[in-house]
Coordinates of C-alpha atoms in Angstrom, one line a residue:
M158 CA 0.0 0.0 -0.1
N159 CA 1.6 3.1 -1.1
Y160 CA 1.0 6.6 0.5
V161 CA 2.1 10.4 0.1
E162 CA 3.3 12.9 2.5
G163 CA 1.2 16.1 2.7
E164 CA 1.5 19.4 4.4
P165 CA 2.2 19.5 8.2
I166 CA -0.9 19.8 10.4
R167 CA -1.0 22.0 13.4
D168 CA -3.5 22.6 16.2
T169 CA -4.3 26.3 16.2
K170 CA -6.8 26.2 19.1
A171 CA -4.5 25.7 22.0
P172 CA -3.5 28.8 23.7
A173 CA 0.0 30.0 24.3
G174 CA 1.5 31.1 27.7
P175 CA 1.9 29.1 31.0
I176 CA 0.4 25.6 30.7
E177 CA -1.7 25.9 33.9
E178 CA -3.5 29.0 32.4
R179 CA -4.2 27.6 29.1
W180 CA -7.6 26.2 29.7
E181 CA -8.8 29.0 31.5
K182 CA -7.6 31.2 28.8
R183 CA -9.3 29.2 26.2
K184 CA -12.7 29.1 28.2
F185 CA -12.7 33.0 28.5
G186 CA -11.9 33.4 24.8
A187 CA -14.5 31.1 23.5
K188 CA -17.6 32.5 22.3
L189 CA -20.9 32.3 24.2
V190 CA -24.3 31.3 23.1
N191 CA -27.2 33.4 24.3
P192 CA -29.5 31.0 26.5
A193 CA -32.5 32.0 24.2
N194 CA -30.4 31.1 21.0
K195 CA -29.3 27.8 22.3
R196 CA -33.0 26.6 22.0
K197 CA -32.6 27.2 18.2
L198 CA -29.6 25.1 17.7
N199 CA -29.5 21.3 17.5
V200 CA -26.7 18.9 18.1
I201 CA -26.4 15.2 17.6
V202 CA -24.4 13.0 19.8
V203 CA -23.5 9.6 18.5
G204 CA -22.8 7.0 21.5
T205 CA -24.1 7.0 25.0
G206 CA -20.9 5.7 27.0
L207 CA -19.4 7.8 29.5
A208 CA -18.2 10.5 27.0
G209 CA -21.4 10.6 24.8
G210 CA -23.8 10.1 27.7
S211 CA -22.3 13.1 29.8
A212 CA -22.1 15.2 26.7
A213 CA -25.7 14.8 25.6
A214 CA -26.7 15.4 29.3
T215 CA -24.8 18.4 29.8
L216 CA -25.6 19.9 26.2
G217 CA -29.3 19.3 27.0
E218 CA -28.9 20.8 30.5
L219 CA -27.4 23.9 28.9
G220 CA -30.5 24.4 26.7
Y221 CA -29.4 22.9 23.3
N222 CA -31.8 20.6 21.4
V223 CA -30.1 17.3 21.3
K224 CA -30.5 14.0 19.4
S225 CA -28.7 10.9 20.9
F226 CA -28.1 7.8 19.3
C227 CA -27.0 4.3 20.4
Y228 CA -27.2 0.9 18.9
Q229 CA -27.9 -0.8 22.1
D230 CA -31.4 -1.0 23.6
T231 CA -30.8 1.4 26.3
P232 CA -27.9 4.0 26.7
R233 CA -26.9 2.3 29.9
R234 CA -25.6 -0.8 28.0
A235 CA -22.8 1.4 26.5
H236 CA -19.4 -0.5 26.9
S237 CA -18.4 2.0 29.4
I238 CA -19.8 -0.4 32.0
A239 CA -17.0 -2.9 31.2
A240 CA -14.4 -0.6 32.9
Q241 CA -13.7 -2.0 36.2
G242 CA -10.8 -0.7 38.1
G243 CA -11.1 3.0 38.7
I244 CA -10.8 6.5 37.5
N245 CA -7.9 8.8 38.0
A246 CA -7.9 12.3 39.7
A247 CA -5.4 14.5 41.2
K248 CA -7.2 15.2 44.4
N249 CA -4.4 13.9 46.6
Y250 CA -6.6 12.9 49.5
R251 CA -3.7 10.5 50.7
G252 CA -1.2 13.3 50.8
D253 CA 1.3 10.9 49.1
G254 CA 2.9 13.8 46.7
D255 CA 0.2 13.7 44.0
S256 CA -0.5 16.8 42.2
I257 CA -2.1 18.1 38.9
H258 CA 1.4 18.4 37.5
R259 CA 2.4 15.0 38.6
L260 CA -0.7 13.4 36.9
F261 CA 0.2 15.3 33.9
Y262 CA 3.8 14.2 34.1
D263 CA 2.8 10.5 34.6
T264 CA 0.4 10.6 31.6
V265 CA 2.7 12.2 29.2
K266 CA 5.6 9.7 30.5
G267 CA 3.2 6.7 30.4
G268 CA 2.3 7.7 26.8
D269 CA 6.0 7.5 25.9
F270 CA 6.1 11.3 24.9
R271 CA 3.8 11.0 22.0
A272 CA 0.7 13.0 23.4
R273 CA 0.3 16.8 23.3
E274 CA 1.2 18.7 26.5
S275 CA -1.8 21.1 26.4
N276 CA -4.3 18.4 26.2
V277 CA -2.8 16.2 28.9
Y278 CA -2.3 19.2 31.2
R279 CA -6.2 20.2 30.8
L280 CA -7.1 16.6 31.4
A281 CA -5.3 16.6 34.7
Q282 CA -6.8 19.9 35.9
V283 CA -10.4 18.8 35.0
S284 CA -10.1 15.3 36.7
V285 CA -10.4 17.0 40.1
N286 CA -14.0 18.1 39.1
I287 CA -15.1 15.0 37.8
I288 CA -15.1 13.4 41.3
D289 CA -17.1 16.1 42.8
Q290 CA -19.6 15.6 39.7
A291 CA -19.8 12.1 40.4
V292 CA -20.4 12.1 44.0
A293 CA -22.9 14.6 43.7
Q294 CA -24.8 12.4 41.4
G295 CA -24.6 9.5 44.0
V296 CA -22.0 7.4 42.5
P297 CA -21.0 5.0 45.3
F298 CA -17.2 5.4 45.4
A299 CA -15.4 3.1 47.9
R300 CA -14.8 4.8 51.2
E301 CA -12.3 4.5 54.1
Y302 CA -13.4 3.5 57.6
G303 CA -13.7 7.3 58.5
G304 CA -16.1 7.9 55.4
L305 CA -13.5 9.8 53.1
L306 CA -13.2 8.6 49.6
D307 CA -10.7 5.8 49.2
T308 CA -8.0 5.6 46.5
R309 CA -5.8 2.9 45.1
S310 CA -2.6 2.7 42.9
F311 CA -2.6 1.7 39.3
G312 CA 0.2 1.0 36.7
G313 CA 2.4 3.9 35.8
A314 CA 2.1 5.9 39.1
Q315 CA 3.9 5.7 42.4
V316 CA 0.8 7.7 44.1
S317 CA -2.6 6.3 45.0
R318 CA -4.9 8.5 42.8
T319 CA -7.4 6.1 41.6
F320 CA -11.0 6.3 42.7
Y321 CA -13.0 3.1 42.5
A322 CA -16.3 1.5 43.3
R323 CA -15.1 -2.1 44.0
G324 CA -14.6 -3.7 40.4
Q325 CA -17.8 -1.9 39.0
T326 CA -16.4 1.7 38.6
G327 CA -17.4 2.2 34.9
Q328 CA -20.9 0.8 35.5
Q329 CA -21.5 3.1 38.5
L330 CA -20.2 6.2 36.6
L331 CA -22.2 5.2 33.6
L332 CA -25.4 5.0 35.8
G333 CA -24.6 8.6 37.1
A334 CA -24.3 9.9 33.4
Y335 CA -27.5 7.8 32.5
Q336 CA -29.6 9.3 35.1
A337 CA -28.2 12.8 34.1
L338 CA -29.2 12.0 30.5
E339 CA -32.7 10.4 31.4
R340 CA -33.5 13.7 33.3
Q341 CA -32.8 15.6 30.1
I342 CA -34.9 13.2 28.0
A343 CA -37.8 13.8 30.5
A344 CA -37.4 17.4 30.2
G345 CA -37.6 17.4 26.3
T346 CA -34.1 18.8 25.8
V347 CA -32.6 15.3 24.4
E348 CA -34.5 12.9 22.0
M349 CA -33.2 9.3 22.6
F350 CA -32.8 6.9 19.5
T351 CA -31.9 3.5 20.8
R352 CA -31.2 0.5 18.3
H353 CA -30.0 2.8 15.6
E354 CA -26.6 2.6 14.1
M355 CA -24.8 5.5 12.3
L356 CA -23.9 4.5 8.8
D357 CA -22.6 7.8 7.3
L358 CA -21.9 11.4 7.9
I359 CA -23.8 14.4 6.2
I360 CA -21.5 17.0 4.9
A361 CA -22.9 20.2 3.4
D362 CA -20.9 23.4 2.5
G363 CA -18.1 21.7 4.1
R364 CA -19.4 21.1 7.5
A365 CA -20.7 18.1 9.3
R366 CA -24.7 18.7 9.3
G367 CA -26.1 15.2 10.3
V368 CA -26.0 11.5 10.1
I369 CA -27.6 8.8 8.2
V370 CA -28.7 6.1 10.6
R371 CA -30.3 2.6 10.2
D372 CA -33.1 1.6 12.5
M373 CA -31.7 -1.9 13.7
V374 CA -35.2 -3.3 14.3
T375 CA -37.1 -2.3 11.3
G376 CA -34.3 -1.7 8.8
E377 CA -35.5 1.7 8.0
I378 CA -32.8 4.2 6.8
E379 CA -33.3 7.6 8.4
R380 CA -31.7 11.0 8.0
H381 CA -30.9 13.5 10.9
V382 CA -29.7 16.9 10.5
A383 CA -28.2 19.3 13.0
D384 CA -25.8 22.3 13.4
A385 CA -23.2 20.1 14.8
V386 CA -22.2 16.4 15.1
V387 CA -20.4 14.7 18.1
L388 CA -19.0 11.3 17.7
A389 CA -18.6 9.4 20.8
T390 CA -18.3 5.9 19.6
G391 CA -15.4 4.3 21.3
G392 CA -12.4 2.5 20.0
Y393 CA -11.6 0.0 17.3
G394 CA -9.9 -2.8 19.1
N395 CA -12.3 -5.3 17.7
V396 CA -10.4 -5.3 14.4
F397 CA -8.4 -7.9 16.3
F398 CA -11.5 -10.0 16.7
L399 CA -10.4 -11.3 20.0
S400 CA -10.4 -8.5 22.6
T401 CA -11.8 -7.2 25.9
N402 CA -14.3 -5.2 23.8
A403 CA -17.8 -5.9 23.7
K404 CA -18.9 -7.7 20.5
G405 CA -20.8 -4.6 19.1
C406 CA -17.8 -2.2 19.4
N407 CA -16.8 -1.2 15.9
T408 CA -15.2 1.6 13.9
T409 CA -18.0 2.4 11.2
A410 CA -18.9 5.7 12.6
I411 CA -15.3 7.2 12.8
W412 CA -14.3 5.3 9.5
R413 CA -17.4 7.0 7.7
A414 CA -16.2 10.3 9.0
H415 CA -12.6 9.4 7.9
E416 CA -14.0 8.7 4.3
R417 CA -15.8 12.2 4.4
G418 CA -12.6 14.0 5.4
A419 CA -11.8 13.6 9.0
Y420 CA -8.2 12.8 9.5
F421 CA -7.3 9.6 11.4
A422 CA -4.4 9.9 13.9
N423 CA -2.0 7.3 15.0
P424 CA -4.1 4.2 14.0
C425 CA -1.2 1.8 14.9
Y426 CA -1.3 2.8 18.7
T427 CA -3.4 -0.1 20.2
Q428 CA -3.1 -1.0 23.9
I429 CA -2.6 -4.5 24.9
H430 CA -3.8 -5.1 28.6
P431 CA -1.6 -7.4 30.6
T432 CA -4.4 -8.7 32.9
C433 CA -6.9 -10.7 30.9
I434 CA -8.2 -14.2 31.3
P435 CA -6.1 -16.3 28.6
V436 CA -7.7 -17.7 25.6
S437 CA -9.2 -21.1 26.3
G438 CA -10.4 -22.4 22.8
E439 CA -11.1 -21.8 19.2
Y440 CA -14.8 -21.3 20.0
Q441 CA -14.1 -18.0 21.8
S442 CA -15.6 -14.7 20.3
K443 CA -14.1 -12.5 22.9
L444 CA -11.8 -12.2 26.0
T445 CA -12.5 -11.2 29.6
L446 CA -10.7 -8.5 31.4
M447 CA -9.5 -8.6 34.9
S448 CA -9.0 -5.4 36.3
E449 CA -5.5 -3.7 36.5
S450 CA -6.4 -2.8 40.1
L451 CA -5.6 -6.4 40.9
R452 CA -2.0 -5.7 40.4
N453 CA -2.0 -3.5 43.5
D454 CA -2.2 -6.7 45.8
G455 CA -1.7 -9.6 43.6
R456 CA 2.0 -10.4 42.6
V457 CA 2.9 -11.6 39.1
W458 CA 5.2 -14.7 38.7
V459 CA 6.2 -17.7 36.6
P460 CA 8.3 -20.6 37.4
L461 CA 12.0 -20.1 37.3
R462 CA 12.5 -23.3 35.4
K463 CA 11.4 -23.8 31.9
G464 CA 8.6 -26.4 31.1
D465 CA 7.8 -26.5 35.0
D466 CA 4.3 -27.8 35.0
R467 CA 3.8 -28.4 38.7
A468 CA 0.9 -27.0 40.5
P469 CA 1.4 -23.4 41.6
G470 CA 1.2 -24.4 45.3
A471 CA 3.8 -27.0 44.8
I472 CA 6.4 -24.6 43.5
P473 CA 8.5 -23.3 46.3
E474 CA 9.4 -19.5 46.8
D475 CA 13.0 -19.8 45.8
E476 CA 11.7 -21.5 42.4
R477 CA 9.5 -18.6 41.5
D478 CA 10.4 -15.7 39.3
Y479 CA 8.5 -12.5 40.3
Y480 CA 9.8 -10.9 37.2
L481 CA 8.1 -7.6 37.1
E482 CA 9.6 -6.9 40.9
R483 CA 12.9 -8.3 39.7
I484 CA 13.2 -6.2 36.4
Y485 CA 11.5 -3.0 37.6
P486 CA 12.2 -2.6 41.3
A487 CA 10.9 0.9 41.7
F488 CA 7.4 0.3 40.2
G489 CA 7.4 -3.7 40.4
N490 CA 3.8 -5.1 39.6
L491 CA 2.6 -1.4 38.9
V492 CA 4.5 -0.8 35.6
P493 CA 2.5 0.7 32.8
R494 CA 0.4 -1.7 30.5
D495 CA 2.7 -1.9 27.6
I496 CA 5.8 -2.8 29.7
A497 CA 3.9 -5.5 31.6
S498 CA 2.2 -7.0 28.6
R499 CA 5.8 -7.4 26.7
A500 CA 7.3 -8.8 30.0
A501 CA 4.6 -11.4 30.2
K502 CA 5.1 -12.1 26.4
N503 CA 8.9 -12.5 26.9
V504 CA 8.7 -15.0 29.7
C505 CA 6.1 -17.0 27.9
D506 CA 8.4 -17.0 24.8
E507 CA 11.1 -18.4 27.1
G508 CA 8.9 -21.4 27.7
R509 CA 8.0 -20.5 31.2
G510 CA 4.3 -19.7 30.9
V511 CA 1.6 -21.6 32.7
G512 CA -1.6 -23.0 31.8
P513 CA -2.8 -24.6 28.6
G514 CA -0.3 -23.9 25.7
G515 CA 2.2 -22.0 28.0
L516 CA 0.4 -18.7 27.2
G517 CA -0.2 -17.5 30.9
V518 CA 1.4 -16.1 33.9
Y519 CA 0.2 -16.1 37.6
L520 CA -1.3 -13.4 39.4
D521 CA -1.1 -14.5 42.9
F522 CA -3.1 -13.1 46.2
R523 CA -1.6 -15.5 48.6
D524 CA 0.7 -12.7 50.3
A525 CA -2.2 -10.3 50.3
I526 CA -4.6 -12.5 52.0
G527 CA -1.9 -13.3 54.4
R528 CA -1.3 -9.7 55.3
L529 CA -4.6 -8.3 55.1
G530 CA -7.1 -11.2 55.6
R531 CA -9.4 -12.7 53.2
D532 CA -12.3 -10.2 54.3
A533 CA -10.3 -7.3 53.3
V534 CA -9.3 -8.7 49.9
E535 CA -13.0 -9.6 49.3
K536 CA -14.2 -6.1 50.0
K537 CA -11.8 -4.6 47.3
Y538 CA -11.9 -7.3 44.6
G539 CA -14.8 -9.9 45.5
N540 CA -16.8 -9.3 42.4
L541 CA -13.7 -9.6 40.3
F542 CA -12.9 -12.8 42.0
E543 CA -16.3 -14.2 41.6
M544 CA -16.3 -13.3 37.9
Y545 CA -12.9 -15.3 37.4
E546 CA -14.1 -18.4 39.2
R547 CA -17.4 -18.4 37.1
I548 CA -15.4 -18.3 33.9
T549 CA -12.4 -20.6 34.7
G550 CA -13.8 -22.9 37.4
E551 CA -10.9 -21.9 39.7
N552 CA -11.1 -20.2 43.1
P553 CA -8.6 -17.3 43.1
Y554 CA -8.6 -17.4 47.0
D555 CA -7.1 -20.8 47.0
V556 CA -5.0 -20.7 43.7
P557 CA -3.4 -18.0 41.7
M558 CA -5.2 -16.4 38.8
R559 CA -3.9 -17.2 35.3
I560 CA -3.6 -14.0 33.0
Y561 CA -2.1 -13.2 29.5
P562 CA -2.3 -9.9 27.6
A563 CA -4.8 -9.2 25.2
V564 CA -6.2 -6.2 22.9
H565 CA -8.0 -3.7 25.2
Y566 CA -8.0 0.0 24.0
T567 CA -7.0 2.2 21.1
M568 CA -5.1 5.3 21.7
G569 CA -5.4 6.1 18.0
G570 CA -8.7 7.7 16.6
L571 CA -9.9 10.8 14.7
W572 CA -7.6 13.7 14.9
V573 CA -8.9 16.7 16.9
D574 CA -7.6 20.0 17.8
Y575 CA -7.7 21.5 21.5
D576 CA -11.4 22.0 21.0
L577 CA -12.0 18.5 20.2
Q578 CA -13.0 19.3 16.7
S579 CA -12.0 17.3 13.8
T580 CA -10.6 18.4 10.4
I581 CA -14.3 18.7 9.2
P582 CA -15.9 21.9 10.8
G583 CA -18.9 21.0 13.0
L584 CA -17.7 17.6 13.6
F585 CA -16.4 16.9 17.3
V586 CA -15.0 13.7 18.4
I587 CA -14.7 12.8 22.3
G588 CA -13.6 10.0 24.6
E589 CA -11.8 7.0 22.9
A590 CA -12.9 7.9 19.4
N591 CA -10.3 10.8 19.2
F592 CA -6.8 10.4 19.8
S593 CA -5.9 13.3 21.8
D594 CA -4.6 12.4 25.2
H595 CA -2.9 9.1 25.7
G596 CA 0.0 9.2 23.3
A597 CA 1.3 5.8 22.5
N598 CA 0.1 4.0 25.7
R599 CA -2.9 4.9 28.0
L600 CA -2.3 4.7 31.7
G601 CA -4.7 2.4 33.6
A602 CA -7.8 4.4 35.0
S603 CA -7.5 7.1 32.5
A604 CA -10.1 6.1 30.0
L605 CA -13.0 6.9 32.4
M606 CA -11.3 10.3 33.2
Q607 CA -10.9 11.4 29.6
G608 CA -14.6 10.3 28.7
L609 CA -16.0 12.2 31.6
A610 CA -13.7 15.1 31.1
D611 CA -14.6 15.5 27.4
G612 CA -18.2 15.2 28.1
Y613 CA -19.0 17.1 31.2
F614 CA -16.4 19.9 30.9
V615 CA -14.5 20.3 27.6
L616 CA -16.8 19.7 24.8
P617 CA -19.8 21.8 26.4
T618 CA -17.5 24.9 26.4
T619 CA -15.7 24.4 23.0
I620 CA -18.8 23.4 20.8
G621 CA -20.3 26.6 21.9
D622 CA -17.5 28.4 20.4
Y623 CA -18.6 26.9 17.1
L624 CA -22.3 27.1 17.6
A625 CA -22.0 30.7 18.4
A626 CA -21.8 31.4 14.5
G627 CA -25.0 29.2 14.1
P628 CA -27.6 28.3 13.3
Y629 CA -26.1 27.3 9.9
G630 CA -29.5 27.3 8.0
E631 CA -31.2 24.5 5.9
V632 CA -29.1 21.6 4.9
D633 CA -28.6 21.0 1.3
E634 CA -31.0 18.1 0.0
E635 CA -28.4 16.9 -2.4
A636 CA -25.9 16.4 0.3
V637 CA -28.4 14.5 2.3
A638 CA -29.5 12.4 -0.4
A639 CA -26.1 11.6 -1.7
A640 CA -25.2 10.2 1.9
E641 CA -28.2 8.1 2.0
I642 CA -27.8 6.7 -1.5
A643 CA -24.2 5.6 -0.6
V644 CA -25.5 3.8 2.6
R645 CA -28.2 2.0 0.5
S646 CA -25.7 1.1 -2.2
K647 CA -23.4 -0.5 0.3
I648 CA -26.2 -2.4 1.9
D649 CA -27.5 -3.6 -1.5
R650 CA -23.9 -4.7 -2.3
L651 CA -23.4 -6.9 0.7
L652 CA -26.7 -8.4 0.2
A653 CA -25.9 -9.2 -3.4
V654 CA -22.8 -11.1 -2.9
N655 CA -24.8 -14.2 -1.5
G656 CA -21.4 -16.3 -1.0
T657 CA -20.5 -19.2 1.2
R658 CA -18.8 -17.6 4.3
T659 CA -20.1 -15.8 7.3
P660 CA -19.1 -12.4 8.4
D661 CA -17.7 -13.7 11.6
S662 CA -15.4 -16.3 9.7
F663 CA -13.7 -13.4 7.8
H664 CA -13.7 -11.3 11.1
R665 CA -11.8 -14.2 12.8
E666 CA -9.3 -14.6 10.1
L667 CA -8.6 -11.0 9.9
G668 CA -8.2 -10.9 13.6
K669 CA -5.7 -13.6 13.8
L670 CA -3.8 -11.9 10.9
M671 CA -3.6 -8.7 12.9
W672 CA -2.6 -10.1 16.1
E673 CA 0.2 -12.2 14.4
Y674 CA 1.6 -9.4 12.2
C675 CA 0.5 -6.3 13.9
G676 CA -0.1 -7.3 17.6
M677 CA 2.1 -7.0 20.6
E678 CA 5.4 -7.0 18.5
R679 CA 5.6 -5.7 14.8
T680 CA 8.4 -5.9 12.4
E681 CA 8.8 -4.7 8.8
E682 CA 8.7 -8.3 7.5
S683 CA 5.4 -9.0 9.5
L684 CA 3.6 -5.7 8.4
R685 CA 4.4 -6.2 4.9
K686 CA 3.0 -9.7 4.9
A687 CA -0.2 -8.2 6.5
L688 CA -0.4 -5.5 3.8
E689 CA -0.3 -8.1 1.2
R690 CA -2.9 -10.4 2.9
I691 CA -5.4 -7.9 3.8
P692 CA -6.3 -6.7 0.3
E693 CA -6.6 -10.3 -0.6
L694 CA -8.9 -11.2 2.3
R695 CA -10.9 -8.2 1.6
E696 CA -11.5 -9.2 -2.0
E697 CA -12.4 -12.7 -1.0
F698 CA -15.0 -11.2 1.6
W699 CA -16.7 -9.1 -1.3
R700 CA -16.8 -12.1 -3.3
D701 CA -18.0 -14.9 -0.9
V702 CA -19.5 -13.4 2.2
K703 CA -23.0 -14.8 2.9
V704 CA -25.5 -12.2 4.2
S705 CA -28.7 -13.9 4.9
G706 CA -32.1 -12.1 5.4
T707 CA -33.2 -8.8 4.2
A708 CA -32.5 -5.1 4.9
E709 CA -36.1 -4.4 5.9
E710 CA -35.9 -6.3 9.2
L711 CA -33.8 -7.0 12.3
N712 CA -30.7 -8.5 10.7
Q713 CA -27.7 -8.8 12.8
V714 CA -25.8 -10.8 10.1
L715 CA -26.1 -7.5 7.9
E716 CA -25.0 -5.4 10.8
K717 CA -21.8 -7.6 11.3
A718 CA -21.0 -7.7 7.6
G719 CA -21.0 -3.9 7.2
R720 CA -18.7 -3.6 10.3
V721 CA -16.3 -6.3 9.2
A722 CA -16.1 -4.5 5.9
D723 CA -14.8 -1.4 7.6
F724 CA -12.4 -3.2 9.8
F725 CA -10.7 -4.5 6.6
D726 CA -10.0 -0.8 5.4
L727 CA -8.9 0.2 9.0
A728 CA -6.6 -2.7 9.3
E729 CA -4.8 -1.8 6.1
L730 CA -4.2 1.7 7.5
M731 CA -3.1 0.4 10.9
C732 CA -0.5 -1.8 9.2
L733 CA 0.8 1.1 7.1
D734 CA 1.0 3.6 9.9
A735 CA 2.9 0.8 11.9
L736 CA 5.2 0.2 8.9
V737 CA 6.0 3.9 8.4
R738 CA 6.8 4.6 12.1
T739 CA 10.1 2.5 12.3
E740 CA 10.5 3.6 16.1
S741 CA 9.2 1.8 19.1
C742 CA 6.9 3.7 21.4
G743 CA 4.5 2.6 24.0
G744 CA 2.0 0.2 22.6
H745 CA 3.7 0.4 19.2
F746 CA 6.8 -2.1 19.5
R747 CA 8.9 -2.6 16.6
A748 CA 11.2 -5.6 17.1
E749 CA 13.9 -3.7 15.1
S750 CA 14.0 -0.8 17.6
Q751 CA 14.6 -1.9 21.0
D752 CA 17.7 -1.2 23.5
A753 CA 20.0 -3.7 25.1
D754 CA 17.4 -4.5 27.7
G755 CA 14.7 -5.1 25.1
E756 CA 12.8 -2.0 26.1
A757 CA 11.2 0.3 23.5
L758 CA 13.8 2.5 21.6
R759 CA 12.0 5.8 20.4
D760 CA 13.4 7.9 17.8
D761 CA 12.6 11.4 18.9
E762 CA 14.5 13.2 16.1
T763 CA 12.3 11.6 13.4
F764 CA 9.1 10.5 15.0
A765 CA 8.3 13.2 17.7
H766 CA 4.9 13.9 15.8
V767 CA 1.2 12.8 15.4
S768 CA 0.7 10.9 12.2
A769 CA -2.5 12.2 10.8
W770 CA -3.8 10.3 7.8
E771 CA -6.1 11.8 5.1
Y772 CA -8.5 9.5 3.2
S773 CA -7.8 9.2 -0.5
P774 CA -10.4 7.4 -2.8
K775 CA -7.5 6.4 -5.1
G776 CA -6.0 4.2 -2.3
E777 CA -3.1 6.3 -1.6
P778 CA -3.4 7.9 1.9
V779 CA -1.8 11.3 2.5
L780 CA 0.2 11.5 5.7
H781 CA 0.2 14.8 7.5
K782 CA 2.5 15.2 10.5
E783 CA 1.9 17.3 13.7
A784 CA 5.0 18.1 15.4
L785 CA 5.0 17.4 19.2
E786 CA 6.8 20.1 21.3
Y787 CA 7.6 19.8 24.9
E788 CA 8.3 22.7 27.1
Y789 CA 7.2 21.5 30.5
V790 CA 8.5 17.8 30.5
K791 CA 11.7 16.5 29.0
M792 CA 11.7 13.7 26.6
T793 CA 13.7 10.9 28.2
Q794 CA 13.9 7.1 27.6
R795 CA 11.3 5.7 29.9
S796 CA 12.4 4.0 33.1
Y797 CA 10.4 2.4 35.7
K798 CA 13.4 0.7 37.3

């Protein structure tokens, strides 16, 4: 796959001056919308997870007319409920040295110095407001004996800044946002469309003016127009087929926007989570995450001896290798996700892995139970232990958990400026659907933080600056019709193939290919193989996919086929981005670029930039580079030793 290099891109919305004053400066400089005028303005929000749900609720509260879309049967089923461990905030309730600046620094360093300073500092600033907002909504955060909010540690930090609700933090936060959203639905400021999937973006006069959606129950194609569109549709980890994502998670919404002119940034930055239940058979369709919070008290180890297949309780202490504690004594089991994942892969590659196929390591709570008592461990992690036992049939109070890395989160996404606006005017992108805050590796407990920061606090301010120039008038009928025709044409094309293979079979094959050639470790050879095979597999898909049923009914096979078709196109861009970036950084590990200790070796002189890809119908994407400049942190080789 060839590409061409275009003009550099720059974020023109981030203010200059002291970093701690930039967000306040931008808020004051943003144009305001008269309360009476807000009632004349319409906003579409696609997605009802933490980012989309909080954004729709807040925009409705401000007085805008909001249409909210999700493909689930209720907004509270968004995938944000799957986040277990916690949410970061620089409150420093523990008095252990945390601060806004430290959270900012940990996030930039954890992302391997591939994130913007301005965005990350704002995220750290806003984090303290999120906890107050959630507590006011009744989110049942864990509390200490005296009644104060409790916190725990997470990977990539040496302070305790993660607020949590046992192992259900995402669910409880989403219920808070859901209640706020339902209040606005009852008030009439938000109109809710469940079981609707966005299939295209309407562009008129160069602006995002609406969406084409399919009613997933009746099959009806609908048009909805507005003065601005917000995408909060999550990440694209399901391109790997096996991941911790819900099966419905996909890339269609952001890929449609990309095809319509929104740049796609850093698509190769995918996160491998080190704490997942290992694959148990070919029949699996997804993987289960065990919260990173377990690494607070659980110790990770493998046998010292290669091929040691004794039961874990039969392996004495001096024949165990607590490899994270050995290699990274300063951070131990709390190293960032990318480092913990690669370390697990390395010991398994050495033949010291445990469980079926040797693809697993132990996460052991024996010492924590002995130190704290079973009751204390159960209060912190009880529901996670119960979930593990239900899936594996093993009781983690008695035997260590077995874990192995798996695809979890995507740091790449649509390019946005400081205002969270894409390269298409009027199209705003929030949460995991954008690329903006995590660099090449997301710290644990920062996904919930970014989603709620964007939805509750950032977007409602910055979108107002754009809408102050509205309303933008009637939408050109030709533009709406063209988008609808494109949607119907693709559906008709999928139904017309009438081949022999299911969409799932193609998806599984693509996922294996991506995991093998563009997974935890990438090489020039593997990426070139992937770029040869993906077009062949895509061609076979369009020649032999079998989509049963019709478009005028509930048809989950049709839904899957459309999403898999988009995954083929995305996978190709991911591999190209990974091939072009010949350095290693964070979750992007090129085997050719590592230091003597096997750690990721960055090339700051060549690659200290965001890769923003412009879609080309001719099949030659255009690469625009946004230079990353650091004033407040010094780019150094990451060390957690």
